[in-house]
JSON list of C-alpha atoms in Angstrom, two decimals:
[
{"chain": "A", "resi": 60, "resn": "UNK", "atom": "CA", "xyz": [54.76, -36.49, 6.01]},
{"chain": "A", "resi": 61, "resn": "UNK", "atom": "CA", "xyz": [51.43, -34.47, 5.63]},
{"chain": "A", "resi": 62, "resn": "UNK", "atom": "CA", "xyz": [48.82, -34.56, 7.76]},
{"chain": "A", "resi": 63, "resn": "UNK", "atom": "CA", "xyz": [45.77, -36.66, 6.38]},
{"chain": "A", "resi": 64, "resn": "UNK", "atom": "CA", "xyz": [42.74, -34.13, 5.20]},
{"chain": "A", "resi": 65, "resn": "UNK", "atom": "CA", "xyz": [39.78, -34.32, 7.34]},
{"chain": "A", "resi": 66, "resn": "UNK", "atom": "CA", "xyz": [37.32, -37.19, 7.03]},
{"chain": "A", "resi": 67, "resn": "UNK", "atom": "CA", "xyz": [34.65, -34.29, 6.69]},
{"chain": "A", "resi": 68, "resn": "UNK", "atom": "CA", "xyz": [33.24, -31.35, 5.50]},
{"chain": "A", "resi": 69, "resn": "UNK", "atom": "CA", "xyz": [32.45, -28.58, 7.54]},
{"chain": "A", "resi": 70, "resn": "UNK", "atom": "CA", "xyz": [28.44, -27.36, 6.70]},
{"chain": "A", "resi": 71, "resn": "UNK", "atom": "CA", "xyz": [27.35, -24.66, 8.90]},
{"chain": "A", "resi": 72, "resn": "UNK", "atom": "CA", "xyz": [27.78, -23.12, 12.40]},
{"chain": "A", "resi": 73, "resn": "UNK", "atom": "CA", "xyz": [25.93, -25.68, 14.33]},
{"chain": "A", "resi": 74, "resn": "UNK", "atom": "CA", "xyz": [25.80, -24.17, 17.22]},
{"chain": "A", "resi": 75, "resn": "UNK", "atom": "CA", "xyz": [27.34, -20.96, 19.36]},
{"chain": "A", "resi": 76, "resn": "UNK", "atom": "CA", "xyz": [27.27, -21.58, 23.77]},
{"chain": "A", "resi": 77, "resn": "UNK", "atom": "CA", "xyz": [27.41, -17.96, 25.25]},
{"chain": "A", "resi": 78, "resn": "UNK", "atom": "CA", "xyz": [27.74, -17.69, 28.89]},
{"chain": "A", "resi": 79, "resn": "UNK", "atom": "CA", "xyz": [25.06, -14.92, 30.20]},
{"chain": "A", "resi": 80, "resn": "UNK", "atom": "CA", "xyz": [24.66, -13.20, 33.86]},
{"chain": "A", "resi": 81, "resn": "UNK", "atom": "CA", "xyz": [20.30, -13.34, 33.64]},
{"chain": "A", "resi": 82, "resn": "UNK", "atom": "CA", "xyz": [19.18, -16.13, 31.41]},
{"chain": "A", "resi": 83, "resn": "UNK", "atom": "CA", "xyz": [15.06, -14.92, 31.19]},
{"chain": "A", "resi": 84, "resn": "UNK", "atom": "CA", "xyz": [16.69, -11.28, 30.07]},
{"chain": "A", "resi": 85, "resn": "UNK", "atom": "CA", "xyz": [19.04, -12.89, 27.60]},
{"chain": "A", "resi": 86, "resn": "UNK", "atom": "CA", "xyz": [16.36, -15.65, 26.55]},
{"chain": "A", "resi": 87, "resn": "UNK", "atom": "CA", "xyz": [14.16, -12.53, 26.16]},
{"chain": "A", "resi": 88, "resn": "UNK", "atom": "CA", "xyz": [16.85, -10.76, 23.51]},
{"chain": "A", "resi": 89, "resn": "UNK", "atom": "CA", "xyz": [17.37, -13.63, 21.52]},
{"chain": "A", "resi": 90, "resn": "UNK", "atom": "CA", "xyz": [13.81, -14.39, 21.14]},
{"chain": "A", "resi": 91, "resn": "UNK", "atom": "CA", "xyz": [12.11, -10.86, 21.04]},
{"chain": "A", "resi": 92, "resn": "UNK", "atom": "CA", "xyz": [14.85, -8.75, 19.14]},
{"chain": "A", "resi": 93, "resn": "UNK", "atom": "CA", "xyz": [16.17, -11.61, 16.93]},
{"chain": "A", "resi": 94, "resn": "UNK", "atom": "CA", "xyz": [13.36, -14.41, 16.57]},
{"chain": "A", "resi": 95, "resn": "UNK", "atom": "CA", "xyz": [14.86, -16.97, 18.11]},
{"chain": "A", "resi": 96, "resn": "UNK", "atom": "CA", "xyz": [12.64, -20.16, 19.35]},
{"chain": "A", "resi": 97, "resn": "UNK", "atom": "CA", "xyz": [13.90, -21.75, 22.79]},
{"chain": "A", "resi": 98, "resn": "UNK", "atom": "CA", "xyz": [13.60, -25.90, 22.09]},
{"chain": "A", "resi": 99, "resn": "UNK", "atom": "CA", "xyz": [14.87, -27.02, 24.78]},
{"chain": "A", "resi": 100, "resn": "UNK", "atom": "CA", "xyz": [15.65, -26.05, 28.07]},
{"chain": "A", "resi": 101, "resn": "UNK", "atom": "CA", "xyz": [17.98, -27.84, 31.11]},
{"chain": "A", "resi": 102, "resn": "UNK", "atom": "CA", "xyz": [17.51, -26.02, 34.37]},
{"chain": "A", "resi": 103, "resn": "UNK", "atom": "CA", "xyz": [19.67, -28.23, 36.15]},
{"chain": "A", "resi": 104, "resn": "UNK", "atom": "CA", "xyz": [22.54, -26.88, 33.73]},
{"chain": "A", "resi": 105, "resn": "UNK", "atom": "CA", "xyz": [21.29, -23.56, 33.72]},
{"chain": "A", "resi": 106, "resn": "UNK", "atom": "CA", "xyz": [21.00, -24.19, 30.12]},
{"chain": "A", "resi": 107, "resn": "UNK", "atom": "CA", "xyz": [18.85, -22.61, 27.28]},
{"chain": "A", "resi": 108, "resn": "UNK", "atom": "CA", "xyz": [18.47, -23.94, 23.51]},
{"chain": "A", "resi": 109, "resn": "UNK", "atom": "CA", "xyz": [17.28, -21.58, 20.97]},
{"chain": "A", "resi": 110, "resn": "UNK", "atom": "CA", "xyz": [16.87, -22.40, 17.70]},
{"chain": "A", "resi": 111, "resn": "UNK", "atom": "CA", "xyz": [18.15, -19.88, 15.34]},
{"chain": "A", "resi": 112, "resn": "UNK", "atom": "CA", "xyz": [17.07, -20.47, 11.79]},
{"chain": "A", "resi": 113, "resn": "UNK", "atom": "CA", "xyz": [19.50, -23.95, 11.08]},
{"chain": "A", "resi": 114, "resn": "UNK", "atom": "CA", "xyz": [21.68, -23.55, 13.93]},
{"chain": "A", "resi": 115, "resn": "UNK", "atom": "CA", "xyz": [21.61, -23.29, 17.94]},
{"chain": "A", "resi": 116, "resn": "UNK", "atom": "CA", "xyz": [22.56, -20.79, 19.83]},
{"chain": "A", "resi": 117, "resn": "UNK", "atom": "CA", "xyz": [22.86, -21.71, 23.56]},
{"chain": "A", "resi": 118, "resn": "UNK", "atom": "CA", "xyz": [22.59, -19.62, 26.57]},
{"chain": "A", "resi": 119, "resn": "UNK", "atom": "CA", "xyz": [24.58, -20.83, 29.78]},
{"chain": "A", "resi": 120, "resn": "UNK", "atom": "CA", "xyz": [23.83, -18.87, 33.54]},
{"chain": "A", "resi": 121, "resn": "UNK", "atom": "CA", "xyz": [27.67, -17.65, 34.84]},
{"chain": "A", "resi": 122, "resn": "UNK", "atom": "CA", "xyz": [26.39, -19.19, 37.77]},
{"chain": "A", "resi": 123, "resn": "UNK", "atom": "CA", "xyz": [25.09, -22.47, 37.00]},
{"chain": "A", "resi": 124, "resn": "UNK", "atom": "CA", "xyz": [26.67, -25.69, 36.86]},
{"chain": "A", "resi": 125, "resn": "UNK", "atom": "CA", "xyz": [28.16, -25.28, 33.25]},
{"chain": "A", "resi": 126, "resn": "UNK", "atom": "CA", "xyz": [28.72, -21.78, 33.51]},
{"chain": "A", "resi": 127, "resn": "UNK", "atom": "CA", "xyz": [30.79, -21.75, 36.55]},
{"chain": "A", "resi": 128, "resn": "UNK", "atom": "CA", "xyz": [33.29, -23.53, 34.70]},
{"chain": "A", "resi": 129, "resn": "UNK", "atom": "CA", "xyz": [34.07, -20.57, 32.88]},
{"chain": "A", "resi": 130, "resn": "UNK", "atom": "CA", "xyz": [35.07, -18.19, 35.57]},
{"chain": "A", "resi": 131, "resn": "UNK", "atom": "CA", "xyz": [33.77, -14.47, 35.64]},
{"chain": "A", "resi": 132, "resn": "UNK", "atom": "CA", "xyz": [31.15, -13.06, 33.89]},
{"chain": "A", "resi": 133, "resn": "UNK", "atom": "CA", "xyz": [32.23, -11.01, 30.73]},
{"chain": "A", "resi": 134, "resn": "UNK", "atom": "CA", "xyz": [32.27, -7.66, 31.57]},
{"chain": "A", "resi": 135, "resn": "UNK", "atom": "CA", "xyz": [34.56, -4.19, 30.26]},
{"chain": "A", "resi": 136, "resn": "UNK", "atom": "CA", "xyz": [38.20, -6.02, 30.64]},
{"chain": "A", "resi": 137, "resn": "UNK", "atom": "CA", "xyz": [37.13, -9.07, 28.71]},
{"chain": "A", "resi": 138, "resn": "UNK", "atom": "CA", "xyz": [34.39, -10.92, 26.70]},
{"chain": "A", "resi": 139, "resn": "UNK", "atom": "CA", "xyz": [32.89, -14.29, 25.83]},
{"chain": "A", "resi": 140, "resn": "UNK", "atom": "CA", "xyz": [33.17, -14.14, 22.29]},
{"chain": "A", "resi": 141, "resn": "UNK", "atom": "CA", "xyz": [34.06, -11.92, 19.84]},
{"chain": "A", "resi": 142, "resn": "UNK", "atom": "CA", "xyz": [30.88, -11.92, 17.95]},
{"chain": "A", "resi": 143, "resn": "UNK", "atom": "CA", "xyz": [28.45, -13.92, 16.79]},
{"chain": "A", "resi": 144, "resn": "UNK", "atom": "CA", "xyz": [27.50, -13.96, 12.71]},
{"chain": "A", "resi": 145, "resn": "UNK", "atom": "CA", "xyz": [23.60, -14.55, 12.30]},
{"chain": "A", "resi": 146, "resn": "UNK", "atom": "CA", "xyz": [22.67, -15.03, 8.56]},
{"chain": "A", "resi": 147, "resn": "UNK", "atom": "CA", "xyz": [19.84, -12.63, 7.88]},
{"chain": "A", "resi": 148, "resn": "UNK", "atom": "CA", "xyz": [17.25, -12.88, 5.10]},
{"chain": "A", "resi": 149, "resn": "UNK", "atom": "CA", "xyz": [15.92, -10.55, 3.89]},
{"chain": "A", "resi": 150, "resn": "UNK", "atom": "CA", "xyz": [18.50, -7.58, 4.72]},
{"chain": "A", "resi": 151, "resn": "UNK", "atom": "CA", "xyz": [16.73, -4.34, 4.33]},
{"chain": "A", "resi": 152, "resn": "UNK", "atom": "CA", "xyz": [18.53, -1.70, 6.47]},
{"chain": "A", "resi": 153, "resn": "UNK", "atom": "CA", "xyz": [15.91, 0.91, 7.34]},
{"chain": "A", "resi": 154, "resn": "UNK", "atom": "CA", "xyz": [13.63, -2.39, 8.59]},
{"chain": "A", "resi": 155, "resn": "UNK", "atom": "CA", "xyz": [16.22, -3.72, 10.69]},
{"chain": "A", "resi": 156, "resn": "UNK", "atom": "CA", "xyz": [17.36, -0.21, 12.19]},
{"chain": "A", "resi": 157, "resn": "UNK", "atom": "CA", "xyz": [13.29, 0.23, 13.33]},
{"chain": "A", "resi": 158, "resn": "UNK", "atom": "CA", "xyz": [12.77, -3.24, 15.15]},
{"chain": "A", "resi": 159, "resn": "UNK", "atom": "CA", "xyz": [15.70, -2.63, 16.90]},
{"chain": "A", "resi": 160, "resn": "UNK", "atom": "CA", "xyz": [14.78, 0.99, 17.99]},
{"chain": "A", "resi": 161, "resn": "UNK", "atom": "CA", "xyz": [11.10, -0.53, 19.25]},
{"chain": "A", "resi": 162, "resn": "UNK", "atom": "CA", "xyz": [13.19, -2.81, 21.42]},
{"chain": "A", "resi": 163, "resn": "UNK", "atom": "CA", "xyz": [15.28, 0.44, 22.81]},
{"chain": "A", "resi": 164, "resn": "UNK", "atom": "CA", "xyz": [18.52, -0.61, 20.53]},
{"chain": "A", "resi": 165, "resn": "UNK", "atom": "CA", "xyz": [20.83, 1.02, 18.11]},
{"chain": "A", "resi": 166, "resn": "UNK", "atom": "CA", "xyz": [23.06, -0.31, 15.65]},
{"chain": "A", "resi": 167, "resn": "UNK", "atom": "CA", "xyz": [26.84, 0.25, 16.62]},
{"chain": "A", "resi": 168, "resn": "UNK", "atom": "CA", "xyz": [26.73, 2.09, 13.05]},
{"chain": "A", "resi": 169, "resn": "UNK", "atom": "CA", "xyz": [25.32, 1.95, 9.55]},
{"chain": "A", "resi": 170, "resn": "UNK", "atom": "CA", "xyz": [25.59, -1.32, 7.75]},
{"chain": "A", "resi": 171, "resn": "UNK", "atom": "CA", "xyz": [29.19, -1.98, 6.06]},
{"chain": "A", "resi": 172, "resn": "UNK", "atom": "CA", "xyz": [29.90, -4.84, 3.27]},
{"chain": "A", "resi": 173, "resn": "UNK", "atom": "CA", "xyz": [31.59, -7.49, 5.12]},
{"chain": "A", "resi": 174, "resn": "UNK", "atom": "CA", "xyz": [32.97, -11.20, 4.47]},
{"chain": "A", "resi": 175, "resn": "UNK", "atom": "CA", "xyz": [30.86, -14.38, 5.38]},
{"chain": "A", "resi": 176, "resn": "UNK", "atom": "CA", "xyz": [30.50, -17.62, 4.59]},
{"chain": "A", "resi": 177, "resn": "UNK", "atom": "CA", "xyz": [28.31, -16.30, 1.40]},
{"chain": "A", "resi": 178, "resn": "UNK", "atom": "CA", "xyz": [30.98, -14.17, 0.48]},
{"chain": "A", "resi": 179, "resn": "UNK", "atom": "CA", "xyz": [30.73, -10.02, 0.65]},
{"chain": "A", "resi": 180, "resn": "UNK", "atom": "CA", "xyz": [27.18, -8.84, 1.52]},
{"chain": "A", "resi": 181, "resn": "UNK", "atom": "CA", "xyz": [25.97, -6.06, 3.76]},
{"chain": "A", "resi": 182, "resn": "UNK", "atom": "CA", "xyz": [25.99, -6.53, 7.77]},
{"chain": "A", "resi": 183, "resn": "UNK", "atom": "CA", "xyz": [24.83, -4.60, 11.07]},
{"chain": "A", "resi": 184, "resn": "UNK", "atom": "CA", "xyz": [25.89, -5.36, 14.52]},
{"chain": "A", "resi": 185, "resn": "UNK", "atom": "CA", "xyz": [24.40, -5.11, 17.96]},
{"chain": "A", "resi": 186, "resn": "UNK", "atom": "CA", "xyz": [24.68, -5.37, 21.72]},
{"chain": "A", "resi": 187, "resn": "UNK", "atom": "CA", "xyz": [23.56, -8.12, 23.50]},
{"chain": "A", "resi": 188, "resn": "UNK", "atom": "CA", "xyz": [22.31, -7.55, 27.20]},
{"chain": "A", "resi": 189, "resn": "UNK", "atom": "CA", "xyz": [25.64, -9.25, 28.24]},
{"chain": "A", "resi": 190, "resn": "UNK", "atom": "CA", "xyz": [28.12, -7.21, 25.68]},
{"chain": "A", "resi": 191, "resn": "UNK", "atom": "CA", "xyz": [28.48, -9.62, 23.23]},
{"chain": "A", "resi": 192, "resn": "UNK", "atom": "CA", "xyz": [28.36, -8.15, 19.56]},
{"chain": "A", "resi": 193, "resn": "UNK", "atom": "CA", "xyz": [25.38, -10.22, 17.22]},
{"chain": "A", "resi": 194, "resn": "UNK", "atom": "CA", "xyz": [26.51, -9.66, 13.36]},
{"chain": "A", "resi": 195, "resn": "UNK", "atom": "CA", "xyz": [23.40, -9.69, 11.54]},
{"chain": "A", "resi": 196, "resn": "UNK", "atom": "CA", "xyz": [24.72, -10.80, 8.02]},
{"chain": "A", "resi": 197, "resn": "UNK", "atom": "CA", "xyz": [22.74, -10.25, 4.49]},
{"chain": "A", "resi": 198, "resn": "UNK", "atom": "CA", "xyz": [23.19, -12.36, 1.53]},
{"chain": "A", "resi": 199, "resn": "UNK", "atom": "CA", "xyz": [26.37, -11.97, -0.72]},
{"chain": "A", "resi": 200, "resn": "UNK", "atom": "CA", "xyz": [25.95, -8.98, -3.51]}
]
């Protein structure tokens, strides 16, 4: 026997939790260097919502009441998350490289045709202050 197909359809990322050493400097990242909006915040978590076009990302202190469930910090010999995939519009390289170089970051490289959700379009990645890689994704060529 099969399993039944899902009752639903999956729509978007909805949102991404990422568990940070120094919520202000991470809240500062997200909103400065990406344009992210905090909505909501839970300091009795240690809990940060940011709105990030139509989905959440979520920022989580290591050593608040949610994040101590998670153990250590992410550091050199292991990480949160792989990456996280923000869907950029519009994607013009040479912009993106010189907002990132007023905030004092780089790149990891040049931008590379990768696969999304869209399909293939063009893609840069970045640090976060914590060492988690941010995808910043262009629309499908």
């Amino acid at each position: 026997m099969t399993a039944p197909a899902p009752t639903f359809v999956v729509q978007r990322l909805d949102h991404v939790v990422l568990r940070v050493r120094d919520l202000d400097i991470a809240e500062a990242f997200y909103r400065e260097v990406l344009g992210c909006d905090v909505v909501r915040r839970r300091d009795d978590l240690g809990l940060r919502h940011l709105r990030a076009g139509a989905s959440m990302i979520d920022l989580v202190a290591v050593d608040g009441k949610l994040g101590l469930r998670g153990g250590s910090a992410a550091g050199s010999e292991g990480r949160n998350v792989d990456h996280l995939c923000l869907r950029i519009e519009p994607f013009d390289e040479a912009a993106i490289v010189r907002h990132l170089a007023a905030h004092g970051l780089a790149p990891h490289g040049p931008a590379s045709s990768n696969f999304g959700a869209e399909g293939d379009g063009p893609s840069l990645y970045l640090g976060d202050p914590d060492g988690n890689t941010v995808e910043l994704k262009g629309p499908s060529r």
